[in-house]
Amino acid sequence: MAGALDLQDFLLRARVLKLYRQALRISRRAPVDSKCELRQIIRQEMDNNRTCRDKQRIRFLISDGLERLKRLDETLDMQGR
């Protein structure tokens, strides 16, 4: 990141990092045989969108990520994890 972030960029970045941390925490509950793959997928999703600068798209990606994370969490709950 070159240069200083304005407040809106800073807040968006904080939301992205929070989502990433939540995803990694939830991935700990995944079955052992799929945990590594799940973490790779999470990392790949973040890397794929690393260069995105469109604030509206970033907000959409955060929203989509939260929905996907919620579904994963519910699935793991149903499995008793």
N, CA, C and O atoms as a CHARMM CRD file, in Angstrom:
* protein
*
  324
    1    1 MET  N      0.83500  -1.17700   0.00000 PROA 1      0.00000
    2    1 MET  CA     0.00000   0.00000   0.00000 PROA 1      0.00000
    3    1 MET  C      0.88200   1.24300   0.00000 PROA 1      0.00000
    4    1 MET  O      1.62500   1.50400   0.94700 PROA 1      0.00000
    5    2 ALA  N      0.78400   1.96700  -1.03800 PROA 2      0.00000
    6    2 ALA  CA     1.55600   3.19200  -1.13300 PROA 2      0.00000
    7    2 ALA  C      0.68400   4.35300  -0.68700 PROA 2      0.00000
    8    2 ALA  O     -0.46600   4.47700  -1.10900 PROA 2      0.00000
    9    3 GLY  N      1.22800   5.18400   0.15200 PROA 3      0.00000
   10    3 GLY  CA     0.49200   6.35900   0.57900 PROA 3      0.00000
   11    3 GLY  C     -0.45000   6.06400   1.72500 PROA 3      0.00000
   12    3 GLY  O     -0.67700   4.91600   2.10800 PROA 3      0.00000
   13    4 ALA  N     -0.98900   7.15200   2.25900 PROA 4      0.00000
   14    4 ALA  CA    -1.89800   7.04000   3.39400 PROA 4      0.00000
   15    4 ALA  C     -3.31600   6.73000   2.91600 PROA 4      0.00000
   16    4 ALA  O     -3.72200   7.12900   1.82500 PROA 4      0.00000
   17    5 LEU  N     -4.04900   6.01800   3.74600 PROA 5      0.00000
   18    5 LEU  CA    -5.43500   5.69400   3.44600 PROA 5      0.00000
   19    5 LEU  C     -6.34700   6.78400   3.98900 PROA 5      0.00000
   20    5 LEU  O     -6.08500   7.35500   5.04700 PROA 5      0.00000
   21    6 ASP  N     -7.42700   7.07000   3.25000 PROA 6      0.00000
   22    6 ASP  CA    -8.41500   7.96000   3.84300 PROA 6      0.00000
   23    6 ASP  C     -9.25600   7.11900   4.80800 PROA 6      0.00000
   24    6 ASP  O     -9.10800   5.89800   4.86200 PROA 6      0.00000
   25    7 LEU  N    -10.12400   7.76300   5.55700 PROA 7      0.00000
   26    7 LEU  CA   -10.87900   7.07100   6.59700 PROA 7      0.00000
   27    7 LEU  C    -11.73300   5.94100   6.02900 PROA 7      0.00000
   28    7 LEU  O    -11.78600   4.85300   6.60400 PROA 7      0.00000
   29    8 GLN  N    -12.39500   6.19100   4.91500 PROA 8      0.00000
   30    8 GLN  CA   -13.25800   5.17500   4.31600 PROA 8      0.00000
   31    8 GLN  C    -12.44900   3.94800   3.87800 PROA 8      0.00000
   32    8 GLN  O    -12.87400   2.81300   4.09100 PROA 8      0.00000
   33    9 ASP  N    -11.29700   4.17900   3.27500 PROA 9      0.00000
   34    9 ASP  CA   -10.42600   3.06700   2.87100 PROA 9      0.00000
   35    9 ASP  C     -9.94500   2.28500   4.09000 PROA 9      0.00000
   36    9 ASP  O     -9.89100   1.05600   4.07200 PROA 9      0.00000
   37   10 PHE  N     -9.60000   3.01000   5.13700 PROA 10     0.00000
   38   10 PHE  CA    -9.12800   2.38800   6.36900 PROA 10     0.00000
   39   10 PHE  C    -10.20900   1.48700   6.96800 PROA 10     0.00000
   40   10 PHE  O     -9.93100   0.36300   7.38500 PROA 10     0.00000
   41   11 LEU  N    -11.44500   1.99400   7.00600 PROA 11     0.00000
   42   11 LEU  CA   -12.54800   1.22100   7.57600 PROA 11     0.00000
   43   11 LEU  C    -12.86900  -0.01000   6.72700 PROA 11     0.00000
   44   11 LEU  O    -13.14800  -1.08200   7.26500 PROA 11     0.00000
   45   12 LEU  N    -12.82900   0.14300   5.40500 PROA 12     0.00000
   46   12 LEU  CA   -13.05700  -1.01100   4.52600 PROA 12     0.00000
   47   12 LEU  C    -11.96900  -2.06500   4.72100 PROA 12     0.00000
   48   12 LEU  O    -12.25200  -3.26200   4.78600 PROA 12     0.00000
   49   13 ARG  N    -10.73400  -1.60600   4.81300 PROA 13     0.00000
   50   13 ARG  CA    -9.61900  -2.53600   5.02000 PROA 13     0.00000
   51   13 ARG  C     -9.79000  -3.28400   6.33800 PROA 13     0.00000
   52   13 ARG  O     -9.53200  -4.48500   6.41200 PROA 13     0.00000
   53   14 ALA  N    -10.22400  -2.57200   7.37700 PROA 14     0.00000
   54   14 ALA  CA   -10.45000  -3.20400   8.67500 PROA 14     0.00000
   55   14 ALA  C    -11.54700  -4.26800   8.58200 PROA 14     0.00000
   56   14 ALA  O    -11.43800  -5.32700   9.20000 PROA 14     0.00000
   57   15 ARG  N    -12.59800  -3.99100   7.81600 PROA 15     0.00000
   58   15 ARG  CA   -13.68500  -4.96900   7.64800 PROA 15     0.00000
   59   15 ARG  C    -13.19900  -6.20700   6.89700 PROA 15     0.00000
   60   15 ARG  O    -13.58600  -7.32900   7.22300 PROA 15     0.00000
   61   16 VAL  N    -12.35600  -5.99800   5.89800 PROA 16     0.00000
   62   16 VAL  CA   -11.80000  -7.12900   5.13800 PROA 16     0.00000
   63   16 VAL  C    -10.93900  -8.00100   6.04900 PROA 16     0.00000
   64   16 VAL  O    -11.05500  -9.22600   6.03600 PROA 16     0.00000
   65   17 LEU  N    -10.08500  -7.37100   6.83200 PROA 17     0.00000
   66   17 LEU  CA    -9.21900  -8.13500   7.73500 PROA 17     0.00000
   67   17 LEU  C    -10.02900  -8.87400   8.79300 PROA 17     0.00000
   68   17 LEU  O     -9.69400 -10.00000   9.16000 PROA 17     0.00000
   69   18 LYS  N    -11.09100  -8.24600   9.28100 PROA 18     0.00000
   70   18 LYS  CA   -11.96800  -8.89700  10.25800 PROA 18     0.00000
   71   18 LYS  C    -12.62200 -10.13200   9.64400 PROA 18     0.00000
   72   18 LYS  O    -12.69400 -11.18300  10.28100 PROA 18     0.00000
   73   19 LEU  N    -13.09600 -10.00300   8.41100 PROA 19     0.00000
   74   19 LEU  CA   -13.70400 -11.13500   7.70800 PROA 19     0.00000
   75   19 LEU  C    -12.68600 -12.26700   7.54400 PROA 19     0.00000
   76   19 LEU  O    -13.01500 -13.43400   7.75500 PROA 19     0.00000
   77   20 TYR  N    -11.47400 -11.92700   7.17300 PROA 20     0.00000
   78   20 TYR  CA   -10.42000 -12.93000   6.98800 PROA 20     0.00000
   79   20 TYR  C    -10.13800 -13.66900   8.30100 PROA 20     0.00000
   80   20 TYR  O    -10.03000 -14.89500   8.31800 PROA 20     0.00000
   81   21 ARG  N    -10.02100 -12.92100   9.38700 PROA 21     0.00000
   82   21 ARG  CA    -9.77400 -13.54800  10.69000 PROA 21     0.00000
   83   21 ARG  C    -10.93700 -14.45100  11.10300 PROA 21     0.00000
   84   21 ARG  O    -10.72600 -15.54600  11.62400 PROA 21     0.00000
   85   22 GLN  N    -12.16800 -13.98300  10.86700 PROA 22     0.00000
   86   22 GLN  CA   -13.34100 -14.80700  11.18700 PROA 22     0.00000
   87   22 GLN  C    -13.32200 -16.10300  10.38600 PROA 22     0.00000
   88   22 GLN  O    -13.60800 -17.17400  10.92200 PROA 22     0.00000
   89   23 ALA  N    -12.99100 -16.00600   9.11800 PROA 23     0.00000
   90   23 ALA  CA   -12.94800 -17.19000   8.26000 PROA 23     0.00000
   91   23 ALA  C    -11.90600 -18.18500   8.76600 PROA 23     0.00000
   92   23 ALA  O    -12.16100 -19.38900   8.80100 PROA 23     0.00000
   93   24 LEU  N    -10.74600 -17.68800   9.15500 PROA 24     0.00000
   94   24 LEU  CA    -9.70800 -18.58800   9.66400 PROA 24     0.00000
   95   24 LEU  C    -10.12800 -19.22500  10.98100 PROA 24     0.00000
   96   24 LEU  O     -9.83600 -20.39600  11.22500 PROA 24     0.00000
   97   25 ARG  N    -10.80700 -18.46600  11.82800 PROA 25     0.00000
   98   25 ARG  CA   -11.28600 -19.03100  13.09900 PROA 25     0.00000
   99   25 ARG  C    -12.30800 -20.14100  12.85200 PROA 25     0.00000
  100   25 ARG  O    -12.24500 -21.20200  13.47200 PROA 25     0.00000
  101   26 ILE  N    -13.23700 -19.88800  11.95100 PROA 26     0.00000
  102   26 ILE  CA   -14.25900 -20.89200  11.66200 PROA 26     0.00000
  103   26 ILE  C    -13.63200 -22.11600  10.99800 PROA 26     0.00000
  104   26 ILE  O    -14.08500 -23.24000  11.21600 PROA 26     0.00000
  105   27 SER  N    -12.60400 -21.90900  10.19900 PROA 27     0.00000
  106   27 SER  CA   -11.96100 -23.04400   9.51900 PROA 27     0.00000
  107   27 SER  C    -11.31400 -24.00600  10.51200 PROA 27     0.00000
  108   27 SER  O    -11.08800 -25.17000  10.18200 PROA 27     0.00000
  109   28 ARG  N    -11.01700 -23.54300  11.70300 PROA 28     0.00000
  110   28 ARG  CA   -10.44400 -24.43000  12.72500 PROA 28     0.00000
  111   28 ARG  C    -11.40400 -25.55700  13.09200 PROA 28     0.00000
  112   28 ARG  O    -10.98200 -26.63800  13.50300 PROA 28     0.00000
  113   29 ARG  N    -12.69900 -25.29100  12.93800 PROA 29     0.00000
  114   29 ARG  CA   -13.71800 -26.28200  13.30300 PROA 29     0.00000
  115   29 ARG  C    -13.97200 -27.30300  12.19800 PROA 29     0.00000
  116   29 ARG  O    -14.69200 -28.27800  12.41300 PROA 29     0.00000
  117   30 ALA  N    -13.40100 -27.09600  11.04200 PROA 30     0.00000
  118   30 ALA  CA   -13.61600 -28.01000   9.91000 PROA 30     0.00000
  119   30 ALA  C    -12.95600 -29.35800  10.20200 PROA 30     0.00000
  120   30 ALA  O    -12.02000 -29.43300  10.99800 PROA 30     0.00000
  121   31 PRO  N    -13.44300 -30.42100   9.55900 PROA 31     0.00000
  122   31 PRO  CA   -12.80400 -31.73300   9.73000 PROA 31     0.00000
  123   31 PRO  C    -11.32600 -31.67400   9.34200 PROA 31     0.00000
  124   31 PRO  O    -10.93100 -30.91800   8.45500 PROA 31     0.00000
  125   32 VAL  N    -10.53800 -32.46800  10.01100 PROA 32     0.00000
  126   32 VAL  CA    -9.08500 -32.44800   9.82200 PROA 32     0.00000
  127   32 VAL  C     -8.69600 -32.64000   8.36000 PROA 32     0.00000
  128   32 VAL  O     -7.78900 -31.97200   7.86400 PROA 32     0.00000
  129   33 ASP  N     -9.37800 -33.54900   7.67200 PROA 33     0.00000
  130   33 ASP  CA    -9.00100 -33.85100   6.29200 PROA 33     0.00000
  131   33 ASP  C     -9.32100 -32.72800   5.30800 PROA 33     0.00000
  132   33 ASP  O     -8.79300 -32.72600   4.19700 PROA 33     0.00000
  133   34 SER  N    -10.17300 -31.77500   5.68600 PROA 34     0.00000
  134   34 SER  CA   -10.50900 -30.67600   4.76800 PROA 34     0.00000
  135   34 SER  C    -10.06300 -29.30600   5.27500 PROA 34     0.00000
  136   34 SER  O    -10.23800 -28.30200   4.58400 PROA 34     0.00000
  137   35 LYS  N     -9.49900 -29.26000   6.45800 PROA 35     0.00000
  138   35 LYS  CA    -9.09900 -27.98500   7.06400 PROA 35     0.00000
  139   35 LYS  C     -8.05600 -27.24600   6.22500 PROA 35     0.00000
  140   35 LYS  O     -8.17600 -26.04200   5.99900 PROA 35     0.00000
  141   36 CYS  N     -7.04400 -27.96100   5.77000 PROA 36     0.00000
  142   36 CYS  CA    -5.97100 -27.34600   4.98100 PROA 36     0.00000
  143   36 CYS  C     -6.51300 -26.80000   3.66400 PROA 36     0.00000
  144   36 CYS  O     -6.17500 -25.68900   3.25500 PROA 36     0.00000
  145   37 GLU  N     -7.35400 -27.59100   3.00900 PROA 37     0.00000
  146   37 GLU  CA    -7.94100 -27.15200   1.74000 PROA 37     0.00000
  147   37 GLU  C     -8.82600 -25.92200   1.93900 PROA 37     0.00000
  148   37 GLU  O     -8.80200 -25.00000   1.12400 PROA 37     0.00000
  149   38 LEU  N     -9.59700 -25.90900   3.00900 PROA 38     0.00000
  150   38 LEU  CA   -10.46800 -24.76900   3.29600 PROA 38     0.00000
  151   38 LEU  C     -9.64000 -23.49800   3.51000 PROA 38     0.00000
  152   38 LEU  O     -9.99600 -22.43100   3.01000 PROA 38     0.00000
  153   39 ARG  N     -8.55600 -23.61500   4.23900 PROA 39     0.00000
  154   39 ARG  CA    -7.69300 -22.44400   4.45600 PROA 39     0.00000
  155   39 ARG  C     -7.06400 -21.96100   3.15200 PROA 39     0.00000
  156   39 ARG  O     -6.90500 -20.75800   2.94700 PROA 39     0.00000
  157   40 GLN  N     -6.70900 -22.88900   2.27900 PROA 40     0.00000
  158   40 GLN  CA    -6.16500 -22.50200   0.97000 PROA 40     0.00000
  159   40 GLN  C     -7.20900 -21.75700   0.14800 PROA 40     0.00000
  160   40 GLN  O     -6.89100 -20.78000  -0.53100 PROA 40     0.00000
  161   41 ILE  N     -8.45100 -22.21600   0.21000 PROA 41     0.00000
  162   41 ILE  CA    -9.53400 -21.54800  -0.52000 PROA 41     0.00000
  163   41 ILE  C     -9.75200 -20.14100   0.02300 PROA 41     0.00000
  164   41 ILE  O     -9.91000 -19.19000  -0.74300 PROA 41     0.00000
  165   42 ILE  N     -9.75900 -20.01300   1.33900 PROA 42     0.00000
  166   42 ILE  CA    -9.93000 -18.69600   1.96500 PROA 42     0.00000
  167   42 ILE  C     -8.81300 -17.76000   1.51000 PROA 42     0.00000
  168   42 ILE  O     -9.06500 -16.62300   1.11300 PROA 42     0.00000
  169   43 ARG  N     -7.59700 -18.24600   1.57200 PROA 43     0.00000
  170   43 ARG  CA    -6.44100 -17.43600   1.17100 PROA 43     0.00000
  171   43 ARG  C     -6.52300 -17.05000  -0.30800 PROA 43     0.00000
  172   43 ARG  O     -6.24000 -15.91000  -0.67500 PROA 43     0.00000
  173   44 GLN  N     -6.91100 -18.00700  -1.15200 PROA 44     0.00000
  174   44 GLN  CA    -7.01200 -17.74800  -2.58700 PROA 44     0.00000
  175   44 GLN  C     -8.06800 -16.68600  -2.87800 PROA 44     0.00000
  176   44 GLN  O     -7.85200 -15.81000  -3.71500 PROA 44     0.00000
  177   45 GLU  N     -9.20300 -16.75900  -2.19600 PROA 45     0.00000
  178   45 GLU  CA   -10.26000 -15.75400  -2.37900 PROA 45     0.00000
  179   45 GLU  C     -9.74000 -14.35700  -2.03100 PROA 45     0.00000
  180   45 GLU  O    -10.01100 -13.38900  -2.74100 PROA 45     0.00000
  181   46 MET  N     -9.00100 -14.26800  -0.94600 PROA 46     0.00000
  182   46 MET  CA    -8.45500 -12.96600  -0.54600 PROA 46     0.00000
  183   46 MET  C     -7.42900 -12.47500  -1.57600 PROA 46     0.00000
  184   46 MET  O     -7.43500 -11.30400  -1.95500 PROA 46     0.00000
  185   47 ASP  N     -6.56700 -13.36200  -2.01500 PROA 47     0.00000
  186   47 ASP  CA    -5.54600 -12.98400  -2.99700 PROA 47     0.00000
  187   47 ASP  C     -6.15400 -12.57600  -4.33700 PROA 47     0.00000
  188   47 ASP  O     -5.66900 -11.65000  -4.98700 PROA 47     0.00000
  189   48 ASN  N     -7.21800 -13.26800  -4.74700 PROA 48     0.00000
  190   48 ASN  CA    -7.86000 -12.95800  -6.02500 PROA 48     0.00000
  191   48 ASN  C     -8.39700 -11.53000  -6.06900 PROA 48     0.00000
  192   48 ASN  O     -8.46900 -10.92400  -7.13800 PROA 48     0.00000
  193   49 ASN  N     -8.76800 -11.00200  -4.92900 PROA 49     0.00000
  194   49 ASN  CA    -9.38700  -9.67500  -4.88700 PROA 49     0.00000
  195   49 ASN  C     -8.50200  -8.62700  -4.21900 PROA 49     0.00000
  196   49 ASN  O     -8.96300  -7.53300  -3.89100 PROA 49     0.00000
  197   50 ARG  N     -7.25600  -8.96000  -4.02400 PROA 50     0.00000
  198   50 ARG  CA    -6.32400  -8.05900  -3.34300 PROA 50     0.00000
  199   50 ARG  C     -6.16900  -6.70900  -4.04400 PROA 50     0.00000
  200   50 ARG  O     -6.01700  -5.68300  -3.38100 PROA 50     0.00000
  201   51 THR  N     -6.20500  -6.70300  -5.36100 PROA 51     0.00000
  202   51 THR  CA    -5.95500  -5.46600  -6.10700 PROA 51     0.00000
  203   51 THR  C     -7.22000  -4.65400  -6.37400 PROA 51     0.00000
  204   51 THR  O     -7.15000  -3.59900  -7.00600 PROA 51     0.00000
  205   52 CYS  N     -8.35800  -5.12200  -5.90900 PROA 52     0.00000
  206   52 CYS  CA    -9.62500  -4.41200  -6.13400 PROA 52     0.00000
  207   52 CYS  C     -9.60300  -3.07100  -5.39300 PROA 52     0.00000
  208   52 CYS  O     -9.30100  -3.01900  -4.20100 PROA 52     0.00000
  209   53 ARG  N     -9.92200  -2.00000  -6.10200 PROA 53     0.00000
  210   53 ARG  CA    -9.94400  -0.65900  -5.50500 PROA 53     0.00000
  211   53 ARG  C    -11.34300  -0.03400  -5.53800 PROA 53     0.00000
  212   53 ARG  O    -11.56700   1.03800  -4.97600 PROA 53     0.00000
  213   54 ASP  N    -12.27300  -0.71600  -6.19900 PROA 54     0.00000
  214   54 ASP  CA   -13.64300  -0.23300  -6.31600 PROA 54     0.00000
  215   54 ASP  C    -14.36300  -0.45900  -4.98000 PROA 54     0.00000
  216   54 ASP  O    -14.61500  -1.59900  -4.58900 PROA 54     0.00000
  217   55 LYS  N    -14.68700   0.63300  -4.28900 PROA 55     0.00000
  218   55 LYS  CA   -15.26700   0.52600  -2.94500 PROA 55     0.00000
  219   55 LYS  C    -16.60400  -0.20700  -2.94700 PROA 55     0.00000
  220   55 LYS  O    -16.89800  -0.96500  -2.02200 PROA 55     0.00000
  221   56 GLN  N    -17.40500   0.01100  -3.97000 PROA 56     0.00000
  222   56 GLN  CA   -18.69300  -0.67900  -4.04700 PROA 56     0.00000
  223   56 GLN  C    -18.48100  -2.18600  -4.20600 PROA 56     0.00000
  224   56 GLN  O    -19.17900  -2.98200  -3.57800 PROA 56     0.00000
  225   57 ARG  N    -17.53400  -2.56900  -5.03200 PROA 57     0.00000
  226   57 ARG  CA   -17.22900  -3.99900  -5.22200 PROA 57     0.00000
  227   57 ARG  C    -16.67400  -4.60500  -3.93800 PROA 57     0.00000
  228   57 ARG  O    -17.01000  -5.73900  -3.59400 PROA 57     0.00000
  229   58 ILE  N    -15.83600  -3.86900  -3.23400 PROA 58     0.00000
  230   58 ILE  CA   -15.28100  -4.36600  -1.97100 PROA 58     0.00000
  231   58 ILE  C    -16.40700  -4.60500  -0.97200 PROA 58     0.00000
  232   58 ILE  O    -16.42300  -5.62500  -0.28300 PROA 58     0.00000
  233   59 ARG  N    -17.35100  -3.66400  -0.89300 PROA 59     0.00000
  234   59 ARG  CA   -18.49700  -3.83800   0.00800 PROA 59     0.00000
  235   59 ARG  C    -19.30000  -5.08600  -0.37200 PROA 59     0.00000
  236   59 ARG  O    -19.72800  -5.84900   0.49500 PROA 59     0.00000
  237   60 PHE  N    -19.49800  -5.28200  -1.68100 PROA 60     0.00000
  238   60 PHE  CA   -20.21100  -6.47400  -2.14200 PROA 60     0.00000
  239   60 PHE  C    -19.45000  -7.74100  -1.74900 PROA 60     0.00000
  240   60 PHE  O    -20.04800  -8.70200  -1.26500 PROA 60     0.00000
  241   61 LEU  N    -18.14300  -7.74200  -1.95400 PROA 61     0.00000
  242   61 LEU  CA   -17.34000  -8.92100  -1.62900 PROA 61     0.00000
  243   61 LEU  C    -17.38100  -9.22500  -0.13100 PROA 61     0.00000
  244   61 LEU  O    -17.42800 -10.38900   0.26500 PROA 61     0.00000
  245   62 ILE  N    -17.36300  -8.18600   0.69500 PROA 62     0.00000
  246   62 ILE  CA   -17.46600  -8.38000   2.14400 PROA 62     0.00000
  247   62 ILE  C    -18.81700  -9.00000   2.48300 PROA 62     0.00000
  248   62 ILE  O    -18.89600  -9.96200   3.24800 PROA 62     0.00000
  249   63 SER  N    -19.87400  -8.44200   1.90800 PROA 63     0.00000
  250   63 SER  CA   -21.22100  -8.96200   2.15900 PROA 63     0.00000
  251   63 SER  C    -21.34200 -10.41800   1.71400 PROA 63     0.00000
  252   63 SER  O    -21.88300 -11.25300   2.43900 PROA 63     0.00000
  253   64 ASP  N    -20.84200 -10.71300   0.53200 PROA 64     0.00000
  254   64 ASP  CA   -20.86600 -12.07700   0.01000 PROA 64     0.00000
  255   64 ASP  C    -20.04400 -13.01000   0.90400 PROA 64     0.00000
  256   64 ASP  O    -20.46400 -14.13000   1.19400 PROA 64     0.00000
  257   65 GLY  N    -18.88800 -12.54600   1.33000 PROA 65     0.00000
  258   65 GLY  CA   -18.03600 -13.34600   2.20500 PROA 65     0.00000
  259   65 GLY  C    -18.70500 -13.65000   3.53300 PROA 65     0.00000
  260   65 GLY  O    -18.59300 -14.76300   4.04800 PROA 65     0.00000
  261   66 LEU  N    -19.40000 -12.66300   4.09000 PROA 66     0.00000
  262   66 LEU  CA   -20.10500 -12.87700   5.35400 PROA 66     0.00000
  263   66 LEU  C    -21.22700 -13.90000   5.19800 PROA 66     0.00000
  264   66 LEU  O    -21.43600 -14.73600   6.07600 PROA 66     0.00000
  265   67 GLU  N    -21.94300 -13.83400   4.08400 PROA 67     0.00000
  266   67 GLU  CA   -23.00900 -14.81400   3.82500 PROA 67     0.00000
  267   67 GLU  C    -22.43400 -16.22200   3.68300 PROA 67     0.00000
  268   67 GLU  O    -22.96800 -17.17700   4.24700 PROA 67     0.00000
  269   68 ARG  N    -21.35700 -16.34300   2.93600 PROA 68     0.00000
  270   68 ARG  CA   -20.72900 -17.65300   2.74400 PROA 68     0.00000
  271   68 ARG  C    -20.18500 -18.19500   4.06000 PROA 68     0.00000
  272   68 ARG  O    -20.26600 -19.39300   4.33200 PROA 68     0.00000
  273   69 LEU  N    -19.63400 -17.30700   4.86400 PROA 69     0.00000
  274   69 LEU  CA   -19.10400 -17.69800   6.16200 PROA 69     0.00000
  275   69 LEU  C    -20.22700 -18.15900   7.08900 PROA 69     0.00000
  276   69 LEU  O    -20.06800 -19.12000   7.84200 PROA 69     0.00000
  277   70 LYS  N    -21.35200 -17.46900   7.02500 PROA 70     0.00000
  278   70 LYS  CA   -22.51200 -17.85200   7.83700 PROA 70     0.00000
  279   70 LYS  C    -22.99000 -19.25500   7.45500 PROA 70     0.00000
  280   70 LYS  O    -23.29000 -20.07000   8.32700 PROA 70     0.00000
  281   71 ARG  N    -23.06100 -19.53400   6.14900 PROA 71     0.00000
  282   71 ARG  CA   -23.48100 -20.86700   5.69300 PROA 71     0.00000
  283   71 ARG  C    -22.48800 -21.94400   6.13900 PROA 71     0.00000
  284   71 ARG  O    -22.89000 -23.03300   6.54800 PROA 71     0.00000
  285   72 LEU  N    -21.19600 -21.63600   6.05900 PROA 72     0.00000
  286   72 LEU  CA   -20.17800 -22.59000   6.50200 PROA 72     0.00000
  287   72 LEU  C    -20.31600 -22.85500   7.99500 PROA 72     0.00000
  288   72 LEU  O    -20.24500 -24.00200   8.43600 PROA 72     0.00000
  289   73 ASP  N    -20.51300 -21.80200   8.76600 PROA 73     0.00000
  290   73 ASP  CA   -20.67400 -21.92800  10.21200 PROA 73     0.00000
  291   73 ASP  C    -21.88600 -22.80300  10.53700 PROA 73     0.00000
  292   73 ASP  O    -21.81100 -23.67500  11.40300 PROA 73     0.00000
  293   74 GLU  N    -22.99600 -22.57000   9.84300 PROA 74     0.00000
  294   74 GLU  CA   -24.20400 -23.36700  10.06800 PROA 74     0.00000
  295   74 GLU  C    -23.97300 -24.82700   9.68900 PROA 74     0.00000
  296   74 GLU  O    -24.44200 -25.73000  10.38100 PROA 74     0.00000
  297   75 THR  N    -23.26100 -25.06000   8.60800 PROA 75     0.00000
  298   75 THR  CA   -22.96000 -26.43100   8.18200 PROA 75     0.00000
  299   75 THR  C    -22.11800 -27.14600   9.22800 PROA 75     0.00000
  300   75 THR  O    -22.38000 -28.30100   9.56300 PROA 75     0.00000
  301   76 LEU  N    -21.11000 -26.46000   9.73900 PROA 76     0.00000
  302   76 LEU  CA   -20.25900 -27.06500  10.76200 PROA 76     0.00000
  303   76 LEU  C    -21.04500 -27.31100  12.04200 PROA 76     0.00000
  304   76 LEU  O    -20.81100 -28.30600  12.72800 PROA 76     0.00000
  305   77 ASP  N    -21.97900 -26.41300  12.37600 PROA 77     0.00000
  306   77 ASP  CA   -22.83400 -26.61900  13.54800 PROA 77     0.00000
  307   77 ASP  C    -23.69100 -27.87200  13.38100 PROA 77     0.00000
  308   77 ASP  O    -23.84600 -28.65700  14.31700 PROA 77     0.00000
  309   78 MET  N    -24.24400 -28.05400  12.18100 PROA 78     0.00000
  310   78 MET  CA   -25.08400 -29.23100  11.93000 PROA 78     0.00000
  311   78 MET  C    -24.27500 -30.52000  12.02500 PROA 78     0.00000
  312   78 MET  O    -24.81100 -31.57300  12.36800 PROA 78     0.00000
  313   79 GLN  N    -22.99000 -30.43100  11.72200 PROA 79     0.00000
  314   79 GLN  CA   -22.11900 -31.60300  11.80900 PROA 79     0.00000
  315   79 GLN  C    -21.63500 -31.83300  13.23600 PROA 79     0.00000
  316   79 GLN  O    -20.95800 -32.82000  13.52200 PROA 79     0.00000
  317   80 GLY  N    -21.99100 -30.91200  14.12300 PROA 80     0.00000
  318   80 GLY  CA   -21.58700 -31.04900  15.51800 PROA 80     0.00000
  319   80 GLY  C    -20.15600 -30.64500  15.78500 PROA 80     0.00000
  320   80 GLY  O    -19.51200 -31.17200  16.69100 PROA 80     0.00000
  321   81 ARG  N    -19.66100 -29.71300  14.99800 PROA 81     0.00000
  322   81 ARG  CA   -18.27300 -29.26700  15.15400 PROA 81     0.00000
  323   81 ARG  C    -18.21300 -27.90600  15.78800 PROA 81     0.00000
  324   81 ARG  O    -17.12400 -27.37000  15.99800 PROA 81     0.00000
